[in-house]
mmCIF file of C-alpha atoms in Angstrom:
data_model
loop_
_atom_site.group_PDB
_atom_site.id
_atom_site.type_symbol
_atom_site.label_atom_id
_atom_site.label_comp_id
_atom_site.label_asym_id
_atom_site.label_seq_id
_atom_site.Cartn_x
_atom_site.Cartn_y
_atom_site.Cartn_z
ATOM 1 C CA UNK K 1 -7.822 141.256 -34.727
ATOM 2 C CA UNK K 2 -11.040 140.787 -36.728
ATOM 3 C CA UNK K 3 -11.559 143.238 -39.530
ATOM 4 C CA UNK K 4 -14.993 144.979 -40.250
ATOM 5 C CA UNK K 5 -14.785 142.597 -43.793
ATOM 6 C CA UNK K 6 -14.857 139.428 -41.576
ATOM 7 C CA UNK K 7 -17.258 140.427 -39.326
ATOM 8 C CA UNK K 8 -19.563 141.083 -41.747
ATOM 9 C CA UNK K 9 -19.936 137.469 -43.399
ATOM 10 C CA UNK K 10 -20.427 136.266 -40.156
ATOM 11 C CA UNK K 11 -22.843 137.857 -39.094
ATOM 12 C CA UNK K 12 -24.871 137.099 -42.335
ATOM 13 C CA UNK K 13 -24.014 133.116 -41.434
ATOM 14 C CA UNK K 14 -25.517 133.871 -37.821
ATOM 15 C CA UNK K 15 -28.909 135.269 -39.291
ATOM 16 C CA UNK K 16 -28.887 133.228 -41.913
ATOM 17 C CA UNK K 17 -30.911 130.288 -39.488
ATOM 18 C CA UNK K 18 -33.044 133.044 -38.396
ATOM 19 C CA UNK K 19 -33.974 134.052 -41.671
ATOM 20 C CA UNK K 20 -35.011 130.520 -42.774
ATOM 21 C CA UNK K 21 -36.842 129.572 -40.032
ATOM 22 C CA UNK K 22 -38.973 133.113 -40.086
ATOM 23 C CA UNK K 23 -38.950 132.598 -43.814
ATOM 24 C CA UNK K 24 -40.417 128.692 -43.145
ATOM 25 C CA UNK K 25 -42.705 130.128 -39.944
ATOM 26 C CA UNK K 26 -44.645 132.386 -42.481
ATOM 27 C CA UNK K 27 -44.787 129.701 -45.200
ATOM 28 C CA UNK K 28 -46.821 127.526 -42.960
ATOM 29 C CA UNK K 29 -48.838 130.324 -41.345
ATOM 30 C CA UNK K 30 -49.966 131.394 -45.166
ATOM 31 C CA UNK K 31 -50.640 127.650 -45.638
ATOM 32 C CA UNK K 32 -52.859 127.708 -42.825
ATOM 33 C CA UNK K 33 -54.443 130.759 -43.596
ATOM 34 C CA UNK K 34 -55.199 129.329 -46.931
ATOM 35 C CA UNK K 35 -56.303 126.105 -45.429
ATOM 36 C CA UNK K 36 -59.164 127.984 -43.085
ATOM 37 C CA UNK K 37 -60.158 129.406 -46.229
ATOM 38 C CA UNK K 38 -60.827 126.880 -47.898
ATOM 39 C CA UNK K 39 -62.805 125.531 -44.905
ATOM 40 C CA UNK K 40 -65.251 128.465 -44.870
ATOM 41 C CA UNK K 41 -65.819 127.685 -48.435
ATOM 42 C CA UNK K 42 -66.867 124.702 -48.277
ATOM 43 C CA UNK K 43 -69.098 125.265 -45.343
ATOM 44 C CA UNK K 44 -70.939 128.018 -47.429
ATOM 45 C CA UNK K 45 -71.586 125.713 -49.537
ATOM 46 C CA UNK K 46 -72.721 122.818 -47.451
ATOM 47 C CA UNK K 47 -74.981 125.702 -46.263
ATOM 48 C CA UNK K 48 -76.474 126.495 -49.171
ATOM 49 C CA UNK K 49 -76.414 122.768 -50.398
ATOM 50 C CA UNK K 50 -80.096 121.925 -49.448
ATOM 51 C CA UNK K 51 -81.663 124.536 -51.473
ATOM 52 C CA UNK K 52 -80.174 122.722 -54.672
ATOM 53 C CA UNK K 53 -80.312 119.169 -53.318
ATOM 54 C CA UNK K 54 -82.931 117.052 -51.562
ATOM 55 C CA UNK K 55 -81.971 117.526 -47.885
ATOM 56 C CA UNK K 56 -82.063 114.017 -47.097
ATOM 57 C CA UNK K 57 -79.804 112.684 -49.742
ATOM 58 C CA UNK K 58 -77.140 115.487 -47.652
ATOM 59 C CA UNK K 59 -77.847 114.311 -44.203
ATOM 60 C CA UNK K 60 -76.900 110.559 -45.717
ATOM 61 C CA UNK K 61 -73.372 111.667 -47.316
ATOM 62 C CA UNK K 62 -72.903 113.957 -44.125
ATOM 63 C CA UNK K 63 -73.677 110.702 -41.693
ATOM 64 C CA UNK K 64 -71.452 108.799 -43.727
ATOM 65 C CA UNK K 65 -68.741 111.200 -44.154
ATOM 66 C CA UNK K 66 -68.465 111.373 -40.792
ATOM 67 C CA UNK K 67 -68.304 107.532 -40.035
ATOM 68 C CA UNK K 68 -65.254 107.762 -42.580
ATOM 69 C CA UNK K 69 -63.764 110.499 -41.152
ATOM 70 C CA UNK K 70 -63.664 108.530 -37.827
ATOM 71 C CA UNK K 71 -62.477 105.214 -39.484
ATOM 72 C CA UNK K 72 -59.509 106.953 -41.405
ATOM 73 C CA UNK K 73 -58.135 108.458 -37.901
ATOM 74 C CA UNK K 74 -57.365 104.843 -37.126
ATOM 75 C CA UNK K 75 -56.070 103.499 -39.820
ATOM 76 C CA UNK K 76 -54.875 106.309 -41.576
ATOM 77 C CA UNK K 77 -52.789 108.242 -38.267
ATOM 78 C CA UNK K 78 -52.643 105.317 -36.085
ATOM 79 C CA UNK K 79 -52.102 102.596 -38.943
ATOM 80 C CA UNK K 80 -54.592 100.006 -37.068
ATOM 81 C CA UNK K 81 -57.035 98.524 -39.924
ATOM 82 C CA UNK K 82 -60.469 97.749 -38.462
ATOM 83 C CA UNK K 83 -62.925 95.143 -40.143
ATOM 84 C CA UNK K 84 -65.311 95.618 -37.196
ATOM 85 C CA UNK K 85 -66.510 99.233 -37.532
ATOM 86 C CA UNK K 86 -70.146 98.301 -38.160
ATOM 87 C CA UNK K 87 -70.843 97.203 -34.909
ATOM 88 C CA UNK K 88 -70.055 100.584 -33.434
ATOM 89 C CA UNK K 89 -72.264 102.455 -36.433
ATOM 90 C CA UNK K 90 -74.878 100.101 -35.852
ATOM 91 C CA UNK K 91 -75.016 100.194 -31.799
ATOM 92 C CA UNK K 92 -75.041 104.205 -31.958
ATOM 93 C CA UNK K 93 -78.032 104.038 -34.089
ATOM 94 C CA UNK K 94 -79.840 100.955 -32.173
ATOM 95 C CA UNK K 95 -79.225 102.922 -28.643
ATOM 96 C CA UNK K 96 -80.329 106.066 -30.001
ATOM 97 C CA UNK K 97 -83.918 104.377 -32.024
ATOM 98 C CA UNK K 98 -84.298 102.521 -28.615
ATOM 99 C CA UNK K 99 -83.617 105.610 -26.176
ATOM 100 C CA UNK K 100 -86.487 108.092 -28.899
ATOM 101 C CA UNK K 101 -88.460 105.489 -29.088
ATOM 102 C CA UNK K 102 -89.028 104.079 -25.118
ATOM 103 C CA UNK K 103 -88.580 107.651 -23.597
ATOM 104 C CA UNK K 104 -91.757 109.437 -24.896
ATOM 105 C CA UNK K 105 -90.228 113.518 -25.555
ATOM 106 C CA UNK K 106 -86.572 112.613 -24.863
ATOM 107 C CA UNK K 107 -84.768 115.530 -26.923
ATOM 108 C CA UNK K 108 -83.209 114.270 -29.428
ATOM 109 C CA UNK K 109 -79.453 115.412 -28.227
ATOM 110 C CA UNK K 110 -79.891 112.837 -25.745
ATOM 111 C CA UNK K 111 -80.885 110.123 -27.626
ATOM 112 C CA UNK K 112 -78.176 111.014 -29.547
ATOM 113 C CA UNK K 113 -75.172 111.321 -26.836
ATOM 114 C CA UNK K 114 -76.751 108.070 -25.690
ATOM 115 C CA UNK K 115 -76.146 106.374 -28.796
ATOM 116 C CA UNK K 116 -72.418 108.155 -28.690
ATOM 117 C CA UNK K 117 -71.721 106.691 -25.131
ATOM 118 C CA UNK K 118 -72.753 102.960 -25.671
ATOM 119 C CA UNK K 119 -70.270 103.151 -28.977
ATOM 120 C CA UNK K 120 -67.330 104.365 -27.507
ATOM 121 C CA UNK K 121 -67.649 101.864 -24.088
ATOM 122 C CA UNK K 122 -68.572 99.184 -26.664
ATOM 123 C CA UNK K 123 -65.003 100.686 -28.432
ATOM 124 C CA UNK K 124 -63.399 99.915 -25.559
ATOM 125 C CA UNK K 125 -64.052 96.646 -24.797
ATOM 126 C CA UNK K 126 -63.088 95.878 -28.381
ATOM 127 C CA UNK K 127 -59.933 97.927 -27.851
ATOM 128 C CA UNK K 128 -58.535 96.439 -24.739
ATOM 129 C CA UNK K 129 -59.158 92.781 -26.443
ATOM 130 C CA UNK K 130 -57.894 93.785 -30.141
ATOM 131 C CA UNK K 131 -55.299 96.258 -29.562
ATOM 132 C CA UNK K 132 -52.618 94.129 -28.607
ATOM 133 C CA UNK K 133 -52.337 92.541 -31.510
ATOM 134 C CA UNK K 134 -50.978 94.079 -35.238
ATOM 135 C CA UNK K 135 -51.693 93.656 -38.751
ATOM 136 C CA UNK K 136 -53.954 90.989 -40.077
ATOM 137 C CA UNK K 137 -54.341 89.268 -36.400
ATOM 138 C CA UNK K 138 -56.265 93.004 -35.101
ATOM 139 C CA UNK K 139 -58.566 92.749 -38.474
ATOM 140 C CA UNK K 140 -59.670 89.270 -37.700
ATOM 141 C CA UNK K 141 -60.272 89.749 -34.118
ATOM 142 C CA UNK K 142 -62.362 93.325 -34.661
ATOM 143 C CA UNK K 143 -64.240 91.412 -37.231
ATOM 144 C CA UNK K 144 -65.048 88.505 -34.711
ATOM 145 C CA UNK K 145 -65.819 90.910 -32.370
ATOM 146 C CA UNK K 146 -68.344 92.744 -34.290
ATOM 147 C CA UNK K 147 -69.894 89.793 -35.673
ATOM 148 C CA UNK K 148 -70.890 88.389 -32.417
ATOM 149 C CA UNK K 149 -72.366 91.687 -31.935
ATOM 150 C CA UNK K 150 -74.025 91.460 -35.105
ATOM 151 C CA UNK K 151 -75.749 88.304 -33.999
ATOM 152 C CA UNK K 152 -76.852 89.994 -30.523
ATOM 153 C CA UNK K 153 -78.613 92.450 -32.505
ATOM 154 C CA UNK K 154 -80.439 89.787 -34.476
ATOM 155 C CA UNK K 155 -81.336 87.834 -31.248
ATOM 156 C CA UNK K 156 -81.784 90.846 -29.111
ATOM 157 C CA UNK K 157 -85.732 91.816 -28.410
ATOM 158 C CA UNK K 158 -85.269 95.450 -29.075
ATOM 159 C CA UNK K 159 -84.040 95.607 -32.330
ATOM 160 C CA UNK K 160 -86.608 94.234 -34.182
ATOM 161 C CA UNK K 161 -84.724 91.543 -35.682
ATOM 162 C CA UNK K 162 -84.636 90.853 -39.704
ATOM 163 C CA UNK K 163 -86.841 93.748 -39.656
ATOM 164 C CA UNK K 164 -85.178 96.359 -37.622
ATOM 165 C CA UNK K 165 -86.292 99.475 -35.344
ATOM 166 C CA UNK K 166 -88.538 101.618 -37.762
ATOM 167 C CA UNK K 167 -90.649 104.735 -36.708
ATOM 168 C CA UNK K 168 -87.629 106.167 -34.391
ATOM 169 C CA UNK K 169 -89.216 109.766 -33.722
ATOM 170 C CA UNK K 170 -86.774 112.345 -34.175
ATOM 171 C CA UNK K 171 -88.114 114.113 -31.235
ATOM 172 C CA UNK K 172 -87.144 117.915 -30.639
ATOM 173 C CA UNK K 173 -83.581 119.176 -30.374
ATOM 174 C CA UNK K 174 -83.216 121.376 -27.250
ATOM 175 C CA UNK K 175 -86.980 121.076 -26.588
ATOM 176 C CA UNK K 176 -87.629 123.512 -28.916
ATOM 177 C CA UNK K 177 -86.839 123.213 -32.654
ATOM 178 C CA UNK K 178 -88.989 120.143 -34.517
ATOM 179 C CA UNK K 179 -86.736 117.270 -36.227
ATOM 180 C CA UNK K 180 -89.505 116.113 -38.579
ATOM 181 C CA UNK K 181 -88.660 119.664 -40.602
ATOM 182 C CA UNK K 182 -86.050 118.252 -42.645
ATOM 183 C CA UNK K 183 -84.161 121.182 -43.184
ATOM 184 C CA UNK K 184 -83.571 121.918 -39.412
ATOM 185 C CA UNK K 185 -82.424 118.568 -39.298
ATOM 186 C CA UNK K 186 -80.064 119.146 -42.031
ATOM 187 C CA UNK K 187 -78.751 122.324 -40.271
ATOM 188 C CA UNK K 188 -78.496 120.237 -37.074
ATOM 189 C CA UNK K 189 -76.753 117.331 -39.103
ATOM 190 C CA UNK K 190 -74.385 119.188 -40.920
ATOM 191 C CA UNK K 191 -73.219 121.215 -37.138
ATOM 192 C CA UNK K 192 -72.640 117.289 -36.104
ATOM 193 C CA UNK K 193 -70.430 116.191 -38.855
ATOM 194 C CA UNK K 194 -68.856 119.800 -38.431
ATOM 195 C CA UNK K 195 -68.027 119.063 -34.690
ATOM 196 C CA UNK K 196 -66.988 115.422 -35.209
ATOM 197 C CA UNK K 197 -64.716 116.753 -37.871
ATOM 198 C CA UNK K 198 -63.211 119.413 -35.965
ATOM 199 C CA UNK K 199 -62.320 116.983 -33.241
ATOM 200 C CA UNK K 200 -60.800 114.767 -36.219
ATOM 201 C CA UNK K 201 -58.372 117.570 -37.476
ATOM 202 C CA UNK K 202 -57.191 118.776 -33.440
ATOM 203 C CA UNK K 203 -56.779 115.441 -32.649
ATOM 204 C CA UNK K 204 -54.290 114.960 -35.625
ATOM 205 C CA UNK K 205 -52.488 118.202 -35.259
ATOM 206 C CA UNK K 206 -52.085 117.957 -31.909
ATOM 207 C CA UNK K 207 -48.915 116.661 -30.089
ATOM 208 C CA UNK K 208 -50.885 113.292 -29.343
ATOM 209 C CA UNK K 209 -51.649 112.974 -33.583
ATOM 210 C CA UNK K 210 -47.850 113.411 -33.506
ATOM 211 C CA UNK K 211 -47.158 110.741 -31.468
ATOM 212 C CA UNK K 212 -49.908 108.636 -33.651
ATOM 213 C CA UNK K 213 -48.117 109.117 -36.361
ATOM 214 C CA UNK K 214 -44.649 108.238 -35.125
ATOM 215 C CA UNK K 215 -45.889 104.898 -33.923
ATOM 216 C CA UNK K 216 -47.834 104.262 -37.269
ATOM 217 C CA UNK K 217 -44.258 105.001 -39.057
ATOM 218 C CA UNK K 218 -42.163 102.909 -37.055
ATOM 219 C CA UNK K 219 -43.484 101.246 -33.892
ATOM 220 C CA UNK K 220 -40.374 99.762 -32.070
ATOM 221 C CA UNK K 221 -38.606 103.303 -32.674
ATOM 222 C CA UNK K 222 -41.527 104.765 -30.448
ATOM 223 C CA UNK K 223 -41.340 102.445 -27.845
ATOM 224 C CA UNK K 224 -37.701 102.715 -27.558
ATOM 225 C CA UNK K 225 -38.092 106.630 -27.050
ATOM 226 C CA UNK K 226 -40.863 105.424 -24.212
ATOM 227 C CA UNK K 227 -44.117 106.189 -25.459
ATOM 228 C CA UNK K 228 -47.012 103.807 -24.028
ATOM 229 C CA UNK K 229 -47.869 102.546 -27.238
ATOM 230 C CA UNK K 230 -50.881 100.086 -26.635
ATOM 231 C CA UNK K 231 -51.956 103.090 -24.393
ATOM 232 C CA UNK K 232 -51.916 105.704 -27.364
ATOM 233 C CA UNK K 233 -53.820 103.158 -29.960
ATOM 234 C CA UNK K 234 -56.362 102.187 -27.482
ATOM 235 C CA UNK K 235 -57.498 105.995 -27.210
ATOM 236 C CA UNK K 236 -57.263 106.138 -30.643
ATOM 237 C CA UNK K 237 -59.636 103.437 -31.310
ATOM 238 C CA UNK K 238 -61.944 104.227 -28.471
ATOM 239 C CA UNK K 239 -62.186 107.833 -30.258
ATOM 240 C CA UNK K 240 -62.836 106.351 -33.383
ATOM 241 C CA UNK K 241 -65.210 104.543 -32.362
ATOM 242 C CA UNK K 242 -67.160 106.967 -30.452
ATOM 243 C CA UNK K 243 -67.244 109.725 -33.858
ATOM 244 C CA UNK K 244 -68.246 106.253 -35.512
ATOM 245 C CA UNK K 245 -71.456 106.250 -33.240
ATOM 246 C CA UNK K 246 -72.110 109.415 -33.588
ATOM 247 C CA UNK K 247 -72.128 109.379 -37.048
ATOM 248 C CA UNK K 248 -74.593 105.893 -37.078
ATOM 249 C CA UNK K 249 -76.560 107.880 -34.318
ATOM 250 C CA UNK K 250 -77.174 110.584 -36.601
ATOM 251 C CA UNK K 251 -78.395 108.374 -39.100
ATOM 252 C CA UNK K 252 -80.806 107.050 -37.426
ATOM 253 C CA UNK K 253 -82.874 109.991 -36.670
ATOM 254 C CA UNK K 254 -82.205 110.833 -40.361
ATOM 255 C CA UNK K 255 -83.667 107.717 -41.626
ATOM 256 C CA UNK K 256 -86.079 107.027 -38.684
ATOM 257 C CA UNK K 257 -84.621 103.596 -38.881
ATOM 258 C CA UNK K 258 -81.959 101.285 -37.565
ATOM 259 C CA UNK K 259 -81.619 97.482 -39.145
ATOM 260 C CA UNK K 260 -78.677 95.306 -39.741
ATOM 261 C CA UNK K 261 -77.489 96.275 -42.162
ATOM 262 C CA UNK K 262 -75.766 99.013 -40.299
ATOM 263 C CA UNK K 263 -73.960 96.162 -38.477
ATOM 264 C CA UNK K 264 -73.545 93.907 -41.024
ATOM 265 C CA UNK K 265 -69.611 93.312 -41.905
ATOM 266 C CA UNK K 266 -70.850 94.113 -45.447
ATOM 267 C CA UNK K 267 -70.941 98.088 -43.484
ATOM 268 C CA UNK K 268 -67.501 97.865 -42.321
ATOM 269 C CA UNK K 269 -66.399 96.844 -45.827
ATOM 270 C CA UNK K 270 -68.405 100.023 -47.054
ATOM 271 C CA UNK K 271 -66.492 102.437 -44.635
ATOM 272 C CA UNK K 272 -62.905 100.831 -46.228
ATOM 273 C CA UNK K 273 -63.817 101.280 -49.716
ATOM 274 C CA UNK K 274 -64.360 105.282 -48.914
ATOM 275 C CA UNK K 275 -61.595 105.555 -47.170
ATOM 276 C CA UNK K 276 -59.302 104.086 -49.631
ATOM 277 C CA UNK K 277 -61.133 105.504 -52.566
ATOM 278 C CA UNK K 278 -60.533 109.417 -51.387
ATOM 279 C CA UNK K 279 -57.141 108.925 -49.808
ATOM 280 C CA UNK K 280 -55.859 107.376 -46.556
ATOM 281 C CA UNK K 281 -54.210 109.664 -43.999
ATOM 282 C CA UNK K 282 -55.317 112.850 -45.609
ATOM 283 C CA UNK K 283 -58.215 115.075 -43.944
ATOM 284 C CA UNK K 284 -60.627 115.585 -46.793
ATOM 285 C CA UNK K 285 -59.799 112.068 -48.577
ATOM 286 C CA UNK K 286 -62.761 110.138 -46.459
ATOM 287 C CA UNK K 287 -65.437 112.532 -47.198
ATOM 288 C CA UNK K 288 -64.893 112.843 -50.929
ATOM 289 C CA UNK K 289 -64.701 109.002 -51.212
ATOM 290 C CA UNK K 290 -68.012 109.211 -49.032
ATOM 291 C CA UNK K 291 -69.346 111.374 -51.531
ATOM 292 C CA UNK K 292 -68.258 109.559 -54.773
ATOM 293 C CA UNK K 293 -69.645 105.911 -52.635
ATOM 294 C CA UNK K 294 -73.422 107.198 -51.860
ATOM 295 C CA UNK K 295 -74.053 109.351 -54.749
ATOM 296 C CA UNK K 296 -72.880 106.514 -56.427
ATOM 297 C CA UNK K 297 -75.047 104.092 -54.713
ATOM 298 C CA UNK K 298 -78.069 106.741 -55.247
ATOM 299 C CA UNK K 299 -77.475 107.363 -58.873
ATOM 300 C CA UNK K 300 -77.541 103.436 -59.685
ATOM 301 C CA UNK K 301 -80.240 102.344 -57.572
ATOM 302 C CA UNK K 302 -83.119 103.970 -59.120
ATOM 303 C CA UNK K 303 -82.143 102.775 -62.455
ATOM 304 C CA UNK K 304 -81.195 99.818 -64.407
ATOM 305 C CA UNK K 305 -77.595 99.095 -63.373
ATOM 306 C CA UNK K 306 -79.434 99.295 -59.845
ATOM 307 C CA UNK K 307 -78.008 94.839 -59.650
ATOM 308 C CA UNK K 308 -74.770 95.858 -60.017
ATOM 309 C CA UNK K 309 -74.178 98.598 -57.827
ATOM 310 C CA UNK K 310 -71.406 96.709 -55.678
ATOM 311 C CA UNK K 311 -70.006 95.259 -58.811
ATOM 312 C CA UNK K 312 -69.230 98.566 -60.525
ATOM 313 C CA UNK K 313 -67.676 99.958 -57.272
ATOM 314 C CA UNK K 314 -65.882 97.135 -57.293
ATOM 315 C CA UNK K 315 -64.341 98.011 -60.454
ATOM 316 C CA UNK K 316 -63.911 101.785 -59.170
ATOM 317 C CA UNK K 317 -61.986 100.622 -56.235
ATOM 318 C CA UNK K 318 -59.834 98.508 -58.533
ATOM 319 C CA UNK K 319 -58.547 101.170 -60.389
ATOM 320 C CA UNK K 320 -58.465 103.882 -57.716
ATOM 321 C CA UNK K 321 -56.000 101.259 -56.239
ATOM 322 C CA UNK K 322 -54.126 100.884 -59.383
ATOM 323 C CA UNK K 323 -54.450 104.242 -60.353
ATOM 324 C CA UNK K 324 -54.523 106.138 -57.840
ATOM 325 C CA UNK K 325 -52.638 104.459 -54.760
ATOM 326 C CA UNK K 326 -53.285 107.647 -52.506
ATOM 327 C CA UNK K 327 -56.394 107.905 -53.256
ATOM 328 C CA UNK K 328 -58.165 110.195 -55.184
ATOM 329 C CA UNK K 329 -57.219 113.596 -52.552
ATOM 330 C CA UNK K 330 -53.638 112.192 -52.381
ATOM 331 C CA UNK K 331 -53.161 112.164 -56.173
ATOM 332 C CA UNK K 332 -54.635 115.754 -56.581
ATOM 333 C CA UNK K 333 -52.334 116.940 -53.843
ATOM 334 C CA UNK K 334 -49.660 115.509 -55.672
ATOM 335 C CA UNK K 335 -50.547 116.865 -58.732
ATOM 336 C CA UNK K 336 -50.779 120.361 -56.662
ATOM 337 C CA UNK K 337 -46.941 119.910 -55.361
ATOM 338 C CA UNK K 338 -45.789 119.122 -58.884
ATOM 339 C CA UNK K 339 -47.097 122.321 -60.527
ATOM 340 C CA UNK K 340 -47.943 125.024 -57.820
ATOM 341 C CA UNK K 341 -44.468 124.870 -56.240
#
């Protein structure tokens, strides 16, 4: 017969699971909380950010934040390392100049879903040839890929050539609001990059990003427990690739411009070095290493290191990598874990 003394311990053992897994529950709903807040933050800012800063300088980081963003969901959650990026950027932007340009008052959404569409079928094709393969064998044959596409662009009539599509109007978004006012554009910029990057983070937290994840980790494990796996990567890269056209889109109504050297491998070497540079596999690692790239580039270009611009990022990306293996977000978080416990 049990006494009320033995009862009692038990009873604490039988909440004690209960307890901890309440206790964990709230730990990651605070996190969260905090995490949201930190979001709004920065968006005030970003909001704020062209009275300080010339607009178009913003729309160039956001553009290229956002092709980051869109190249570190493949290789950072699905572990697939692209070398043929460019060509996806580049046929967003050639699709959209080509659409604004031949269709006299096309809004400019259009243009730009247009742009968005021809990436991610183009990301397809790529995918169903590429994605069978692993490891150094997919970065050769995305690079193949995208320089055969590089030299369609060159050869292809409506391009432009060496000399590229220039004068893309930027048209009217909605019909209504005019694109040459480069702070409506901004506004309008900075809601795309917000979108692409919201799609980014639910894709990753969602039960799909798990299963991302699980193959990056260990790939025979998630076959073995029956996951398609060439199924899961090929959506990964077609979604990749259409954020990655969106972003080169984007730029092109930005810059009113789209040349070859936004599908030049040189551009897919570019989108690596971010990537790396702010931290692979974290969420805010791509756009601070697109931030750190083009203000970079900016900052030397206008003055007399403006030669050696790919040399000294050279040397960044040297000792981020030595330095900093996680990049420059996944040392900070680090740091963060070690002292904020």
């Amino acid at each position: 017969m049990m006494t009320q003394e033995s009862v009692q311990p038990a009873a604490v053992q039988a909440a004690s699971p209960q307890v901890k897994a309440n206790a964990e529950r709230e730990r990651r709903r605070a996190a969260r909380r905090r995490q949201h807040f930190f979001y709004l933050a920065l968006l005030g800012v970003a909001m704020v950010a062209p009275m300080l800063v010339y607009p178009v300088f913003l729309m160039k980081l956001l553009c290229f934040a956002l092709f980051a963003c869109a190249f570190n969901l493949l290789l950072g959650y699905a572990g697939l390392l692209s070398f043929g990026h460019a060509a996806f950027f580049a046929c967003g932007g050639y699709i959209t100049g080509y659409m604004l340009s031949t269709y006299s008052g096309l809004n400019t959404e259009l243009g730009i879903i247009a742009g968005t569409l021809a990436s991610t079928v183009l990301g397809l094709v790529f995918g169903i040839l590429a994605i069978r393969r692993q490891g150094i064998y997919f970065a050769m044959i995305t690079l193949a890929l995208a320089q055969m596409v590089f030299f369609v662009f060159v050869q292809a009539p409506f391009t432009g050539g060496e000399n590229g599509m220039q004068g893309v109007p930027r048209g009217h978004l909605f019909g209504l609001f005019d694109m040459q006012n480069n702070m409506a554009l901004y506004y309008f910029v900075l809601a795309v990059f917000v979108l692409g990057f919201m799609i980014i983070q639910r894709t990753i937290h969602s039960p799909y990003g798990q299963v991302l994840k699980a193959i990056r980790e260990n790939e025979p494990r998630a076959i073995s427990l029956g996951y398609n796996v060439d199924a899961h990567k090929l959506l990964a890269f077609v979604i990749s690739a259409a954020l990655t056209g969106l972003a080169g889109s984007t730029k092109t109504v930005v810059f009113q411009l789209a040349s070859l050297t936004d599908a030049h491998w040189h551009m897919s070497g570019e989108v690596i070095l971010m990537t790396l540079l702010g931290g692979v596999g974290t969420i805010l690692g791509p756009v601070v290493g697109a931030t750190v790239v083009v203000t970079l580039q900016s900052s030397l270009s206008n003055g007399p290191l403006g030669e050696w611009v790919h040399v000294i990022l050279g040397v960044i990306f040297v000792l981020c990598v030595l330095l900093f293996r996680s990049g420059i977000v996944g040392w900070v978080e680090r740091l963060i874990r070690r002292n904020f416990k």
